Tab-separated table of C-alpha atoms in Angstrom:
chain	number	residue	atom	x	y	z
A	1	UNK	CA	91.505	176.318	146.214
A	2	UNK	CA	91.307	177.438	149.322
A	3	UNK	CA	93.890	177.488	151.218
A	4	UNK	CA	93.845	174.678	153.691
A	5	UNK	CA	97.065	172.590	155.017
A	6	UNK	CA	97.242	169.219	157.068
A	7	UNK	CA	100.302	168.132	158.838
A	8	UNK	CA	101.724	165.750	158.608
A	9	UNK	CA	100.332	164.014	155.545
A	10	UNK	CA	102.049	161.132	156.360
A	11	UNK	CA	102.396	159.804	160.256
A	12	UNK	CA	102.839	156.264	161.857
A	13	UNK	CA	102.940	155.869	165.067
A	14	UNK	CA	102.448	153.099	168.373
A	15	UNK	CA	99.873	152.152	169.915
A	16	UNK	CA	99.863	154.516	173.185
A	17	UNK	CA	102.037	156.963	171.471
A	18	UNK	CA	99.660	160.694	171.684
A	19	UNK	CA	99.491	161.990	167.991
A	20	UNK	CA	98.546	165.467	166.949
A	21	UNK	CA	97.640	166.460	163.855
A	22	UNK	CA	97.252	170.137	162.674
A	23	UNK	CA	95.256	172.321	160.418
A	24	UNK	CA	96.218	175.695	158.995
A	25	UNK	CA	93.648	178.025	156.781
A	26	UNK	CA	94.760	181.324	154.791
A	27	UNK	CA	91.039	182.014	154.561
A	28	UNK	CA	89.496	183.356	157.457
A	29	UNK	CA	86.899	181.030	157.813
A	30	UNK	CA	84.858	180.918	161.094
A	31	UNK	CA	84.020	177.257	161.182
A	32	UNK	CA	86.633	174.225	160.906
A	33	UNK	CA	86.041	170.380	160.714
A	34	UNK	CA	87.763	167.208	161.794
A	35	UNK	CA	86.107	163.781	159.731
A	36	UNK	CA	87.725	160.503	159.490
A	37	UNK	CA	87.379	158.679	156.489
A	38	UNK	CA	87.139	154.295	156.299
A	39	UNK	CA	86.216	151.984	154.091
A	40	UNK	CA	82.320	151.023	154.333
A	41	UNK	CA	81.994	154.420	156.777
A	42	UNK	CA	82.280	157.308	153.979
A	43	UNK	CA	83.116	160.870	156.133
A	44	UNK	CA	82.555	160.580	159.626
A	45	UNK	CA	82.789	163.930	162.021
A	46	UNK	CA	85.303	163.927	165.465
A	47	UNK	CA	84.934	167.885	166.221
A	48	UNK	CA	84.678	170.745	164.810
A	49	UNK	CA	84.909	174.544	166.286
A	50	UNK	CA	83.119	177.603	165.272
A	51	UNK	CA	85.312	179.894	166.560
A	52	UNK	CA	88.267	180.358	168.663
A	53	UNK	CA	88.067	178.074	171.940
A	54	UNK	CA	84.564	176.923	171.065
A	55	UNK	CA	84.044	173.122	169.744
A	56	UNK	CA	81.395	170.606	169.649
A	57	UNK	CA	81.632	166.988	169.183
A	58	UNK	CA	80.385	164.706	166.373
A	59	UNK	CA	79.525	161.294	166.480
A	60	UNK	CA	83.283	159.197	166.673
A	61	UNK	CA	84.578	161.870	169.465
A	62	UNK	CA	85.656	159.815	171.806
A	63	UNK	CA	89.322	159.359	172.335
A	64	UNK	CA	89.884	162.829	170.404
A	65	UNK	CA	90.527	166.417	171.570
A	66	UNK	CA	90.882	169.959	169.803
A	67	UNK	CA	91.829	172.680	170.638
A	68	UNK	CA	91.383	176.459	168.506
A	69	UNK	CA	93.619	178.528	169.869
A	70	UNK	CA	93.580	181.039	167.016
A	71	UNK	CA	91.527	181.098	163.781
A	72	UNK	CA	93.467	179.944	161.175
A	73	UNK	CA	95.082	176.960	163.739
A	74	UNK	CA	92.782	173.591	164.614
A	75	UNK	CA	94.347	171.130	165.885
A	76	UNK	CA	93.318	167.127	166.821
A	77	UNK	CA	94.845	165.243	169.409
A	78	UNK	CA	94.855	161.589	170.105
A	79	UNK	CA	95.834	161.513	173.484
A	80	UNK	CA	96.686	157.305	173.409
A	81	UNK	CA	96.480	155.753	170.217
A	82	UNK	CA	95.253	152.984	168.728
A	83	UNK	CA	94.852	150.831	166.210
A	84	UNK	CA	91.194	151.809	165.668
A	85	UNK	CA	92.145	155.258	165.028
A	86	UNK	CA	94.383	154.012	162.051
A	87	UNK	CA	92.457	156.756	159.638
A	88	UNK	CA	92.613	158.780	156.814
A	89	UNK	CA	91.193	162.381	158.479
A	90	UNK	CA	90.301	165.422	156.350
A	91	UNK	CA	90.057	169.204	157.533
A	92	UNK	CA	87.322	170.984	156.354
A	93	UNK	CA	86.405	175.021	156.514
A	94	UNK	CA	83.555	177.155	155.843
A	95	UNK	CA	81.719	180.298	156.922
A	96	UNK	CA	83.129	183.010	154.349
A	97	UNK	CA	81.545	185.252	155.529
A	98	UNK	CA	80.755	184.272	159.045
A	99	UNK	CA	77.403	182.179	158.639
A	100	UNK	CA	77.439	178.133	157.411
A	101	UNK	CA	78.133	177.860	153.552
A	102	UNK	CA	80.859	176.429	150.817
A	103	UNK	CA	82.608	173.680	152.324
A	104	UNK	CA	86.218	173.190	151.672
A	105	UNK	CA	88.225	170.289	152.588
A	106	UNK	CA	92.447	169.551	152.710
A	107	UNK	CA	94.703	166.508	151.417
A	108	UNK	CA	94.058	164.932	153.955
A	109	UNK	CA	96.680	163.059	157.141
A	110	UNK	CA	97.041	159.186	156.066
A	111	UNK	CA	97.390	158.456	160.250
A	112	UNK	CA	98.842	153.959	160.759
A	113	UNK	CA	99.007	153.118	164.126
A	114	UNK	CA	100.674	149.947	164.961
B	1	UNK	CA	70.967	164.271	162.660
B	2	UNK	CA	69.668	164.091	159.081
B	3	UNK	CA	69.857	160.923	157.522
B	4	UNK	CA	71.534	161.364	153.908
B	5	UNK	CA	71.403	158.212	151.794
B	6	UNK	CA	72.650	158.047	147.759
B	7	UNK	CA	72.158	155.762	144.917
B	8	UNK	CA	73.373	153.540	143.585
B	9	UNK	CA	76.795	153.136	145.642
B	10	UNK	CA	78.748	151.401	142.940
B	11	UNK	CA	78.353	152.812	139.173
B	12	UNK	CA	80.455	151.023	136.284
B	13	UNK	CA	80.179	152.906	132.525
B	14	UNK	CA	80.814	153.082	129.150
B	15	UNK	CA	83.207	156.128	128.497
B	16	UNK	CA	80.663	158.212	126.271
B	17	UNK	CA	78.049	157.233	128.704
B	18	UNK	CA	75.507	159.332	130.919
B	19	UNK	CA	74.157	158.643	134.306
B	20	UNK	CA	72.439	159.849	137.005
B	21	UNK	CA	73.256	159.919	140.856
B	22	UNK	CA	71.159	160.827	143.614
B	23	UNK	CA	70.651	162.151	147.134
B	24	UNK	CA	68.004	161.605	149.473
B	25	UNK	CA	68.167	163.204	152.899
B	26	UNK	CA	65.630	163.528	155.518
B	27	UNK	CA	65.020	166.421	156.638
B	28	UNK	CA	65.040	170.099	155.254
B	29	UNK	CA	68.272	171.689	154.803
B	30	UNK	CA	69.633	175.121	153.564
B	31	UNK	CA	72.776	174.068	152.439
B	32	UNK	CA	74.259	171.354	150.265
B	33	UNK	CA	77.238	170.016	148.354
B	34	UNK	CA	78.247	167.570	145.795
B	35	UNK	CA	82.023	166.796	146.029
B	36	UNK	CA	84.025	164.490	143.923
B	37	UNK	CA	86.942	161.890	145.507
B	38	UNK	CA	89.081	161.363	142.964
B	39	UNK	CA	91.363	157.677	143.320
B	40	UNK	CA	93.694	159.890	144.951
B	41	UNK	CA	92.063	160.809	147.901
B	42	UNK	CA	91.601	164.447	147.451
B	43	UNK	CA	87.684	166.021	147.711
B	44	UNK	CA	86.676	168.624	145.028
B	45	UNK	CA	83.896	170.994	145.262
B	46	UNK	CA	81.407	170.002	142.639
B	47	UNK	CA	78.357	172.345	143.796
B	48	UNK	CA	76.912	173.845	146.432
B	49	UNK	CA	73.451	173.956	145.256
B	50	UNK	CA	70.730	173.829	148.099
B	51	UNK	CA	68.344	174.487	145.597
B	52	UNK	CA	67.884	174.464	141.965
B	53	UNK	CA	69.651	173.784	138.829
B	54	UNK	CA	73.350	174.356	137.846
B	55	UNK	CA	75.538	173.475	135.546
B	56	UNK	CA	79.375	172.985	135.077
B	57	UNK	CA	80.742	171.802	132.060
B	58	UNK	CA	79.570	168.011	130.799
B	59	UNK	CA	78.155	168.061	135.123
B	60	UNK	CA	74.890	169.265	135.994
B	61	UNK	CA	73.077	169.133	139.807
B	62	UNK	CA	69.158	169.297	140.831
B	63	UNK	CA	68.459	170.074	144.264
B	64	UNK	CA	64.605	169.893	144.730
B	65	UNK	CA	64.316	170.801	148.220
B	66	UNK	CA	60.806	170.691	149.183
B	67	UNK	CA	60.846	166.924	148.332
B	68	UNK	CA	64.337	166.344	149.741
B	69	UNK	CA	66.548	165.084	147.070
B	70	UNK	CA	68.696	165.942	144.611
B	71	UNK	CA	70.657	164.250	141.609
B	72	UNK	CA	73.913	165.031	140.206
B	73	UNK	CA	74.120	164.245	136.354
B	74	UNK	CA	77.551	163.567	134.681
B	75	UNK	CA	77.161	163.497	130.643
B	76	UNK	CA	79.819	161.369	127.685
B	77	UNK	CA	81.747	160.442	131.047
B	78	UNK	CA	85.029	160.292	130.818
B	79	UNK	CA	87.722	157.809	132.735
B	80	UNK	CA	88.801	160.862	134.740
B	81	UNK	CA	85.074	160.640	135.748
B	82	UNK	CA	86.065	157.771	138.398
B	83	UNK	CA	86.335	158.038	141.506
B	84	UNK	CA	83.622	158.773	144.495
B	85	UNK	CA	80.481	161.190	144.822
B	86	UNK	CA	79.573	162.388	148.241
B	87	UNK	CA	76.779	164.434	148.643
B	88	UNK	CA	76.347	166.391	152.387
B	89	UNK	CA	73.704	168.400	153.255
B	90	UNK	CA	73.138	171.111	156.351
B	91	UNK	CA	70.396	172.861	157.963
B	92	UNK	CA	70.233	175.443	160.911
B	93	UNK	CA	73.370	173.820	162.541
B	94	UNK	CA	76.828	174.044	162.612
B	95	UNK	CA	77.476	170.521	160.907
B	96	UNK	CA	77.299	168.883	157.689
B	97	UNK	CA	76.271	165.002	156.984
B	98	UNK	CA	77.083	163.187	154.282
B	99	UNK	CA	76.039	160.468	152.284
B	100	UNK	CA	78.468	157.144	152.212
B	101	UNK	CA	78.705	157.995	148.654
B	102	UNK	CA	78.749	156.489	145.113
B	103	UNK	CA	81.734	154.803	143.839
B	104	UNK	CA	81.693	155.398	139.775
B	105	UNK	CA	84.521	153.739	137.830
B	106	UNK	CA	84.502	154.461	134.078
B	107	UNK	CA	86.003	152.284	131.333
B	108	UNK	CA	88.076	153.050	127.879
């Protein structure tokens, strides 16, 4: 299995609170992704990174920001959490040889916003 | 982006039965993967198959890129095959596009 960890694995927070989720990889893959998964919607891309300090938006980026200051870490921040951001968040990596190839997923973070 | 459609959306099988899951996509791709999400939520890589045929035990997959579809075959299904199967594709960009999945339930 690819070395991908996510922290925290579970979090409950209140509306209006900032939240940061962390994805850490030990594989030196180029690409990193944040997805959210909700019933009936499958996996939806929030943001992704194609290198250190290089990021771009996905289809559901409103209310989220990301940062990647080093290859191994990709942070997802909810500036002011809302109940609609209650979801399971998955991190993924790709690009073992620096080109887009097989994608591997982390274990997920379950976030509940009350 | 690329539209990805998976069929059927839901499937219930008796243990031991065979099944075929389909993934259609709207544009040419150079990257296609099949994933299994188990009942605990873990996403497991099954096949990386942008073209051709691969087999792994009771599972096999075929991608016909020129006709824009891929098939996942499950033979002699087991209860541990239950879960959701996702297809994901990409072409020249940096993103993957996912289908909404096929939910499989295998009954003992």
